[in-house]
Amino acid sequence: MSAPLICGLCGVDSRRISPDHNPWSRYYRAIYCVGLESQEPQLSGLTFHRRGDEIEYLPPKAYQRFDDEGLDPLSLITIRGFRPPGALELQEDASYAWGFRFHDSCWKLVEQASAPDPVNLKLLWRILLSVPHTATLPLWGHNFGGLYLGSRRDYPRGNNFVIIGSSSSLIIPSAYRDPLEVPELTTRLAQQRIKTGDTASLNAKPICLTASSTRSLDPFSVLPVELREIILTYVATEDILSFRLSSRVIAATRLSQYFFQSRFWARRELDFFFDAFLLSPAEKAGIDWRELYRSSKARIKYNMVGLGERNRLRIWKQTVRPLTQAIHEITRLSELKGKSESDWPQELADGAQATWTSIETSQCLDPELVGDITRQLYRAEIELPSSKIEAIHVSLIDFFGVKYISGLAFETEHGEDIELGYIMPGSEEPLLVEASLEGFHVAVDYCGFKAISPYTSQHMQSEYLDWVGDKEDLPVRTLRCSEGAVRRIRATFDGFRMQSLHLP
């Protein structure tokens, strides 16, 4: 039997929604792999889940639908869960499909957030395997706008992630609205049209400059109006005032309809209101972008948004936008440095060769959840030379608005670099090591390592040097080598973050 139908993007459990009033919630897709060895994630076709069905069948290809004529029933797949096949399922390895399911509407939001580029399935799959997840839901680090209850003070440390049961009386009306088809926005677009008498403002010419001003040193004075308008579209709204103050020519250039249209482009200020770009060219041509921008900003500022808009904003700001930003961040990482194929976790467990001290993200989880949490991890190990470590260069990656340590580079007094984990070239933050490096102070939550400080021979255990990262109010833990100076370091990493650190 497949896992419960909870969308990994919006967090909505479709079993709790009336299919008559919310048919959108029954349409699903999945990102999946087949078998144990497959490293090529695929996007499934569209399926419709009927109430009472115990098993959900999906077409294997993205362009297919459940109601296509001639669809081969033997080609359909069933998502068995988030994990690859285990020992009991190895005999059906060739047909064992596993992965992550999303509402079709929520998936289309991801496509809009990635526009004009297609969604990078390989990098998204890498993130999905790395995010800790229970049997039903990926844990991105937020509570899906209140659908999953917990203390905001403790969250996202994992010890208050409580899933609302089907018998719960808690109702969040906006959460059950289709985030793609928003009637309120459709109505607003129909109203925000350029009136017949306003055509002059659409084609208004810029203010003419005097002869003295054109002879100024302003470099923009030699550009035609059309180019100045194009330049303005690439300036963030919050920087427009400073830009206009710095140039008389730019200050005299009117903010055209084209400029206000650019505020709704992908990855721009109001990109979550993309509905106008889905219209036909004839319908889109008459939109008053200036007024649409003004009214949209006002409605958001004063929280005058409808239920459908509220649900889109919730999903977009909490999951979709941070997820697409994380995909972009991961493209900057190096390959895993120090990757190890040895079976050293067994050594850590039985102490056969050495005694190790460890700090792991799983130690921050509620013991009742540890058994349900899973993620894909990779081992790494480095040997440090006997020469003194002068500095540690820390690579940080931004994930859902929080910075996590992705890798460490140890610089010796002779200029060598020994790298561990994923390195972010050009974005490393240095930590000076003033004496013999004997360990680390770290701040950790259940998603990864957030901050680090060196522990040296000339400082007391409670004394911290400089920090890299944001330890916030997390407890500081100390990992110290029992043999004096650090010479061996072992660690585990998910697809982009450090998950454990081990010293002998």
XYZ file of C-alpha atoms in Angstrom:
504
model
C 0.000 0.000 0.000
C 1.291 3.477 -0.836
C 1.964 6.147 1.790
C -0.807 8.597 2.789
C -1.554 11.321 0.260
C 0.123 14.326 1.855
C 1.603 16.815 -0.593
C 5.284 17.506 0.104
C 4.963 21.129 -1.018
C 1.805 22.412 0.671
C 1.466 19.839 3.477
C -2.244 19.256 2.817
C -3.604 15.784 3.514
C -6.124 15.204 0.723
C -8.064 12.719 2.822
C -9.321 15.655 4.892
C -10.659 17.647 1.927
C -14.058 17.316 0.338
C -13.425 16.150 -3.261
C -16.681 17.763 -4.404
C -15.650 21.282 -3.387
C -11.887 20.914 -3.936
C -11.287 18.597 -6.892
C -7.812 20.091 -7.458
C -6.505 18.233 -4.398
C -7.058 14.860 -6.102
C -4.621 15.513 -8.954
C -1.088 14.332 -8.204
C 2.324 13.913 -9.757
C 5.504 12.394 -8.347
C 9.254 12.657 -8.671
C 10.502 9.096 -8.468
C 13.192 6.514 -9.159
C 12.760 2.816 -9.884
C 14.928 0.252 -8.095
C 17.913 0.587 -5.812
C 20.639 1.701 -8.222
C 18.765 4.288 -10.285
C 20.150 7.814 -10.089
C 17.917 9.299 -12.803
C 14.820 10.849 -11.198
C 11.749 11.153 -13.385
C 8.595 13.240 -13.253
C 5.503 11.084 -13.447
C 2.356 11.786 -15.367
C -0.854 13.083 -13.842
C -3.101 10.851 -11.757
C -6.469 11.336 -10.073
C -6.879 9.802 -6.640
C -10.358 8.536 -5.909
C -11.596 8.442 -2.354
C -11.441 4.924 -0.994
C -8.642 3.763 -3.286
C -5.926 2.030 -1.274
C -3.327 2.146 -4.017
C -2.476 5.082 -6.263
C -1.348 4.352 -9.818
C 0.569 6.949 -11.837
C 1.521 7.094 -15.525
C 5.325 6.867 -15.768
C 5.889 9.755 -18.231
C 5.349 13.447 -17.466
C 3.228 14.043 -20.587
C 0.758 11.245 -19.742
C -2.581 11.509 -17.961
C -4.558 8.896 -16.092
C -7.413 9.208 -18.607
C -5.339 8.982 -21.809
C -6.735 6.577 -24.346
C -4.503 3.582 -24.946
C -2.560 4.015 -21.681
C -0.978 0.631 -20.914
C -2.167 -0.479 -17.444
C 0.975 -2.593 -17.020
C 3.168 0.512 -17.341
C 1.574 2.269 -14.339
C 3.687 2.752 -11.202
C 2.904 3.009 -7.492
C 5.040 5.132 -5.183
C 5.947 2.854 -2.256
C 7.399 5.547 -0.005
C 10.450 7.786 0.419
C 13.010 4.988 0.724
C 14.638 2.735 -1.906
C 13.798 -0.983 -1.790
C 14.974 -2.836 1.299
C 15.892 -6.477 1.760
C 12.279 -7.667 1.555
C 11.667 -5.893 -1.740
C 14.926 -6.672 -3.545
C 13.268 -9.441 -5.527
C 11.049 -6.773 -7.156
C 13.833 -4.212 -7.418
C 13.299 -3.652 -11.140
C 9.735 -2.390 -10.601
C 9.967 -0.853 -7.113
C 9.127 2.858 -7.508
C 9.897 5.262 -4.668
C 9.806 9.024 -4.427
C 7.825 12.107 -3.453
C 4.293 13.128 -4.430
C 2.888 16.602 -4.983
C -0.397 18.135 -6.030
C -0.311 19.007 -9.705
C -1.212 22.616 -8.805
C 1.678 22.829 -6.324
C 4.090 21.362 -8.869
C 3.041 24.018 -11.390
C 3.963 26.656 -8.801
C 7.480 25.198 -8.734
C 7.585 25.402 -12.530
C 6.522 29.056 -12.387
C 9.138 29.836 -9.726
C 11.850 28.221 -11.888
C 10.787 30.012 -15.094
C 12.116 30.646 -17.646
C 14.280 27.571 -16.958
C 12.781 24.093 -16.475
C 12.903 22.545 -13.001
C 16.256 20.801 -12.459
C 15.008 17.354 -11.416
C 18.445 16.028 -10.466
C 19.152 18.840 -8.027
C 15.612 18.765 -6.654
C 15.961 15.005 -6.107
C 19.278 15.616 -4.315
C 17.518 18.015 -1.957
C 14.573 15.690 -1.385
C 16.867 12.817 -0.411
C 18.759 15.117 1.977
C 15.820 16.683 3.775
C 14.856 14.654 6.852
C 11.446 13.148 6.325
C 8.973 10.981 8.163
C 6.943 8.262 6.459
C 4.527 10.900 5.143
C 6.189 14.289 4.744
C 9.510 16.078 4.024
C 10.580 18.318 6.919
C 11.755 21.515 5.224
C 12.192 23.362 8.518
C 8.768 25.004 8.883
C 5.281 23.896 9.942
C 3.436 24.510 6.653
C 1.656 27.598 7.932
C 0.153 25.901 10.988
C -0.941 22.593 9.434
C 1.661 20.872 11.603
C 1.657 22.076 15.160
C 4.631 22.737 17.388
C 6.277 25.351 19.543
C 7.676 28.145 17.377
C 10.362 28.680 20.020
C 11.622 25.115 19.698
C 10.850 24.523 16.053
C 12.646 23.571 13.780
C 14.691 21.493 16.211
C 12.331 18.632 15.599
C 11.008 17.855 19.072
C 7.577 19.424 18.555
C 6.639 18.336 15.037
C 3.159 16.981 15.674
C 1.059 15.855 12.729
C -2.618 16.767 12.967
C -4.725 13.635 12.810
C -7.742 13.167 10.572
C -9.993 13.540 13.609
C -8.654 17.005 14.436
C -11.214 19.811 14.526
C -8.604 22.401 13.479
C -9.570 24.023 10.177
C -7.426 26.464 8.194
C -9.800 27.415 5.349
C -7.161 28.984 3.093
C -5.040 25.807 3.106
C -7.639 23.920 1.082
C -7.901 26.402 -1.797
C -6.328 25.662 -5.173
C -3.050 27.664 -5.166
C -2.849 27.741 -8.963
C -6.359 28.776 -9.962
C -7.180 31.828 -7.829
C -10.553 33.402 -8.722
C -9.777 36.594 -6.806
C -6.752 37.266 -8.997
C -8.673 36.474 -12.178
C -11.320 39.022 -11.181
C -8.683 41.632 -10.386
C -6.966 41.142 -13.709
C -10.274 41.664 -15.485
C -10.731 44.948 -13.603
C -7.181 46.322 -13.970
C -7.468 47.336 -17.628
C -6.154 50.494 -19.230
C -9.120 52.795 -19.852
C -9.619 54.446 -23.210
C -8.741 57.878 -21.858
C -5.515 56.607 -20.304
C -3.737 55.581 -23.492
C -1.607 58.688 -23.242
C -0.015 57.417 -20.047
C 0.869 54.165 -21.770
C 2.848 55.888 -24.516
C 3.894 58.965 -22.571
C 7.120 60.546 -23.676
C 9.790 61.346 -21.098
C 10.331 64.856 -19.843
C 12.586 66.801 -22.220
C 15.943 67.741 -20.731
C 17.497 71.172 -21.108
C 20.635 71.746 -23.127
C 22.698 72.282 -20.007
C 21.609 68.988 -18.549
C 22.435 67.060 -21.714
C 25.978 68.447 -21.573
C 26.462 67.078 -18.078
C 28.721 64.192 -17.199
C 25.746 61.910 -16.682
C 26.618 58.764 -18.703
C 22.933 57.931 -19.196
C 22.357 61.132 -21.182
C 23.703 59.503 -24.361
C 21.264 56.599 -24.173
C 17.896 56.637 -25.938
C 14.745 56.442 -23.835
C 14.104 52.817 -24.804
C 17.444 51.659 -23.398
C 16.964 53.653 -20.198
C 13.588 51.969 -19.716
C 15.159 48.549 -20.207
C 17.879 49.353 -17.649
C 15.236 50.409 -15.112
C 13.437 47.063 -15.439
C 16.531 45.296 -14.065
C 16.811 47.529 -10.992
C 15.193 46.296 -7.771
C 12.281 48.435 -6.630
C 13.968 49.327 -3.347
C 16.978 50.686 -5.290
C 15.017 52.835 -7.744
C 15.000 55.956 -5.526
C 18.780 55.874 -5.023
C 19.278 55.290 -8.735
C 17.103 58.282 -9.640
C 18.901 60.483 -7.098
C 22.234 59.583 -8.671
C 21.233 60.563 -12.211
C 19.180 63.531 -13.449
C 18.533 61.736 -16.726
C 17.185 58.629 -14.988
C 15.133 60.846 -12.659
C 13.516 62.422 -15.714
C 12.723 59.041 -17.268
C 9.136 58.033 -16.559
C 8.442 54.659 -14.990
C 6.532 53.100 -17.858
C 3.973 50.296 -17.971
C 6.827 48.059 -19.099
C 8.714 48.879 -15.895
C 5.754 47.935 -13.694
C 5.231 44.765 -15.714
C 8.813 43.780 -14.873
C 7.931 43.753 -11.151
C 5.890 40.588 -11.889
C 8.623 38.752 -13.808
C 10.037 35.469 -12.521
C 12.329 35.900 -9.499
C 11.126 39.485 -9.065
C 9.262 41.309 -6.322
C 5.718 40.121 -7.182
C 6.567 36.968 -9.100
C 4.000 34.932 -7.156
C 1.251 36.898 -9.010
C 2.141 35.325 -12.347
C -1.451 34.873 -13.571
C -1.301 37.719 -16.078
C 1.525 35.989 -17.930
C -0.678 32.932 -18.470
C -3.195 35.006 -20.445
C -3.296 35.153 -24.218
C -1.273 38.006 -25.805
C -4.492 39.905 -26.632
C -5.737 39.739 -23.028
C -2.353 40.618 -21.568
C -1.880 43.662 -23.801
C -4.522 45.756 -22.059
C -3.464 45.232 -18.436
C -2.752 48.363 -16.413
C 0.484 47.101 -14.823
C 1.010 50.329 -12.885
C -2.335 50.033 -11.101
C -1.968 46.258 -10.679
C 1.367 46.797 -8.957
C 0.007 49.529 -6.694
C -3.093 47.582 -5.645
C -1.165 44.323 -5.163
C 1.372 45.975 -2.869
C -1.390 47.633 -0.864
C -3.378 44.416 -0.444
C -0.310 42.515 0.760
C 0.748 45.296 3.121
C -2.663 45.465 4.778
C -3.319 41.705 4.488
C -6.390 42.245 2.314
C -5.930 39.033 0.339
C -8.512 36.349 -0.342
C -8.295 32.722 0.752
C -6.928 31.527 -2.581
C -4.266 34.237 -2.657
C -3.381 33.495 0.964
C -2.788 29.832 0.179
C -0.562 30.653 -2.776
C 1.449 33.108 -0.705
C 1.811 30.497 2.050
C 3.131 27.797 -0.286
C 5.222 30.161 -2.400
C 6.981 31.956 0.426
C 7.410 28.989 2.782
C 8.299 26.202 0.345
C 8.370 26.952 -3.385
C 10.595 30.046 -3.497
C 13.130 28.826 -0.874
C 13.259 25.465 -2.662
C 14.095 26.957 -6.057
C 16.659 29.245 -4.407
C 18.245 26.192 -2.761
C 18.506 24.487 -6.162
C 20.440 27.522 -7.411
C 22.696 27.508 -4.331
C 23.614 23.840 -4.756
C 24.911 24.463 -8.269
C 27.740 26.478 -6.671
C 29.002 23.629 -4.463
C 32.029 21.498 -5.245
C 31.973 17.708 -5.288
C 32.173 16.014 -1.893
C 35.761 16.312 -0.629
C 37.261 13.480 1.410
C 34.575 11.000 0.369
C 35.186 7.646 2.037
C 34.082 4.175 0.968
C 35.278 2.488 4.194
C 32.933 0.930 6.732
C 33.964 3.300 9.490
C 30.500 3.752 11.069
C 30.865 0.170 12.355
C 34.221 1.148 13.847
C 32.508 4.068 15.552
C 29.882 1.714 16.901
C 32.050 -1.050 18.332
C 35.242 0.885 19.144
C 37.374 -1.849 17.558
C 40.177 0.454 16.411
C 39.722 3.740 18.243
C 37.508 5.633 20.623
C 35.651 8.439 18.887
C 33.595 11.346 20.158
C 30.728 12.486 17.988
C 28.112 15.155 17.483
C 25.207 14.297 15.173
C 22.107 16.144 14.050
C 19.952 13.135 15.015
C 20.811 13.879 18.658
C 18.621 16.997 18.344
C 15.524 14.988 17.422
C 12.766 13.783 19.661
C 13.633 10.109 20.433
C 10.142 9.117 19.283
C 10.845 10.569 15.827
C 14.365 9.250 15.272
C 13.156 5.874 14.055
C 10.885 7.492 11.446
C 13.367 10.065 10.160
C 15.465 9.112 7.163
C 17.839 10.892 4.778
C 20.671 9.900 2.444
C 24.139 10.396 3.929
C 27.703 10.207 2.578
C 30.866 9.540 4.601
C 34.007 11.649 4.427
C 37.373 11.495 6.193
C 40.591 13.538 6.097
C 44.062 13.344 7.660
C 45.614 16.623 8.800
C 49.413 17.022 8.555
C 51.621 17.570 11.582
C 52.190 21.196 10.552
C 50.157 23.827 12.382
C 46.654 24.702 11.203
C 46.571 28.459 10.624
C 42.930 28.901 9.641
C 39.683 27.090 8.880
C 37.676 28.297 5.895
C 33.998 27.524 6.401
C 31.580 27.124 3.484
C 27.953 27.999 4.263
C 24.865 27.281 2.195
C 21.546 29.099 2.540
C 18.606 26.701 2.850
C 15.106 28.027 3.524
C 16.505 31.245 4.937
C 18.945 29.525 7.318
C 22.682 29.129 6.757
C 24.207 25.686 7.309
C 27.802 24.481 7.151
C 28.452 22.611 3.910
C 32.203 22.090 4.208
C 35.504 22.963 5.912
C 38.907 23.745 4.410
C 41.914 23.573 6.784
C 44.821 25.862 5.834
C 48.265 24.863 7.155
C 51.198 27.155 7.923
C 52.760 26.008 4.629
C 49.737 27.108 2.584
C 48.196 23.659 2.055
C 44.416 23.277 1.909
C 42.812 20.055 3.170
C 39.109 20.067 2.275
C 36.223 18.206 3.893
C 32.657 18.204 2.550
C 31.206 20.568 -0.063
C 33.213 23.736 -0.680
C 31.586 26.995 -1.838
C 34.334 28.655 -3.926
C 34.618 32.377 -3.361
C 32.142 32.399 -0.475
C 34.141 30.858 2.361
C 34.382 32.588 5.748
C 37.728 32.286 7.606
C 38.382 31.328 11.224
C 41.883 32.001 12.544
C 43.437 29.250 14.687
C 45.829 30.879 17.140
C 47.215 27.705 18.777
C 47.105 23.933 18.367
C 43.664 22.860 17.110
C 42.198 20.329 19.558
C 38.509 20.378 18.649
C 35.486 22.484 17.892
C 32.585 24.309 19.489
C 29.455 23.811 17.373
C 25.788 24.759 17.282
C 23.559 22.104 15.707
C 19.874 21.560 14.984
C 18.239 18.511 13.419
C 18.781 19.843 9.888
C 22.515 20.489 10.082
C 25.466 22.324 11.651
C 24.736 26.057 11.887
C 27.866 27.532 13.507
C 31.418 26.537 14.419
C 34.323 27.900 16.460
C 37.796 26.342 16.955
C 38.798 24.841 20.318
C 42.521 25.346 20.871
C 45.113 24.351 23.455
C 45.431 27.813 24.990
C 41.749 28.386 25.760
C 39.464 27.057 28.450
C 36.746 24.673 27.279
C 34.032 27.263 27.935
C 35.874 30.005 26.049
C 34.940 30.631 22.423
C 37.022 32.241 19.737
C 35.400 33.805 16.703
C 32.305 32.095 15.289
C 31.295 31.471 11.713
C 27.573 30.969 11.230
C 24.607 31.925 13.370
C 24.288 29.901 16.564
C 21.144 31.842 17.573
C 19.880 30.415 20.873
C 21.015 26.846 20.180
C 23.049 25.175 22.937
C 26.780 25.155 22.222
C 28.381 21.711 22.210
C 32.101 20.982 22.398
C 33.836 18.191 20.481
C 37.415 17.661 21.682
C 40.105 15.269 20.464
C 41.380 12.998 23.258
C 44.849 12.775 21.670
C 45.760 16.467 21.755
C 45.935 18.125 18.356
C 43.377 17.059 15.766
C 44.886 14.776 13.126
C 41.878 12.796 11.825
C 38.377 14.083 11.172
C 35.397 12.059 10.066
C 32.034 13.477 9.073
C 28.820 12.635 7.277
C 27.031 14.873 4.809
C 23.671 14.797 3.105
C 23.477 16.250 -0.403
C 24.717 19.663 0.733
C 25.055 19.963 4.561
C 27.196 18.510 7.327
C 25.223 16.032 9.455
C 27.803 14.625 11.898
C 31.361 15.273 13.090
C 33.690 12.690 14.702
C 37.085 13.093 16.385
C 39.295 10.338 17.892
